[in-house]
């Protein structure tokens, strides 16, 4: 499956590495998002490697990422405007770095991730001690 995705999108580990590093360079300089990340990430090397593994898993189905993004995001002081800004920077960076097909592929996944994380964050903020409801 990974080989098919790579052939159809032009994505590979090198492109994803360039995407992640370029995107987080923008995030770190962004007046809205930069301070949120700066308050939590001191050593960017491991974070970037984790994000490359994440996008490898999400975009190429490699299974390299083994983290838990929801618990990492729910305590953050973020809301819809932060996710919109995150998506704006991600779309911009994907368009600069990826092929058209590759950009469409990762952007579609980024939009789903942002929606899911926003729902989780909003639910956690509304009832911080509640057990998350699973909706099937």
Phi, psi and omega in degrees: 000318181301315181298321179295314179299316180300316181294322183282334188247342185078007179275144171207181183301321181294317179295317180295322176299315179295320178298309182299313182294318178295318180296311182288337170299318178292317180301316182296330179270349185287131181297332180274312186271327184307311181297327179295315179289319183298329180287346186237338183243117179263313181255103185287337182305303179297323179297315180297319178297319177297321180288327174296315178298320178301309182290331173297316179293316183289314187273324186249358179061039183275341182073019182285335184269135180229028182268187179230090186292329184296307179298334178288333185260333187297329179277357184287150177278070185228160179209194184306320183294328178290319178293323178297316179295317177303313180294322179300312180293322180294312179302316180300312182293317178300319178295330180281328191255323187266163169295168179301315179293320179295317179298314179300320181297309183286326179295317178302317180289321178298321179296319177296316180298314180299316178300312182296315180293322178298316178300314180297317180295314181297320178294319180294322180289327181287325181216079187302334182261002184281152172278131183302137177277133176263122181250121181250000000 
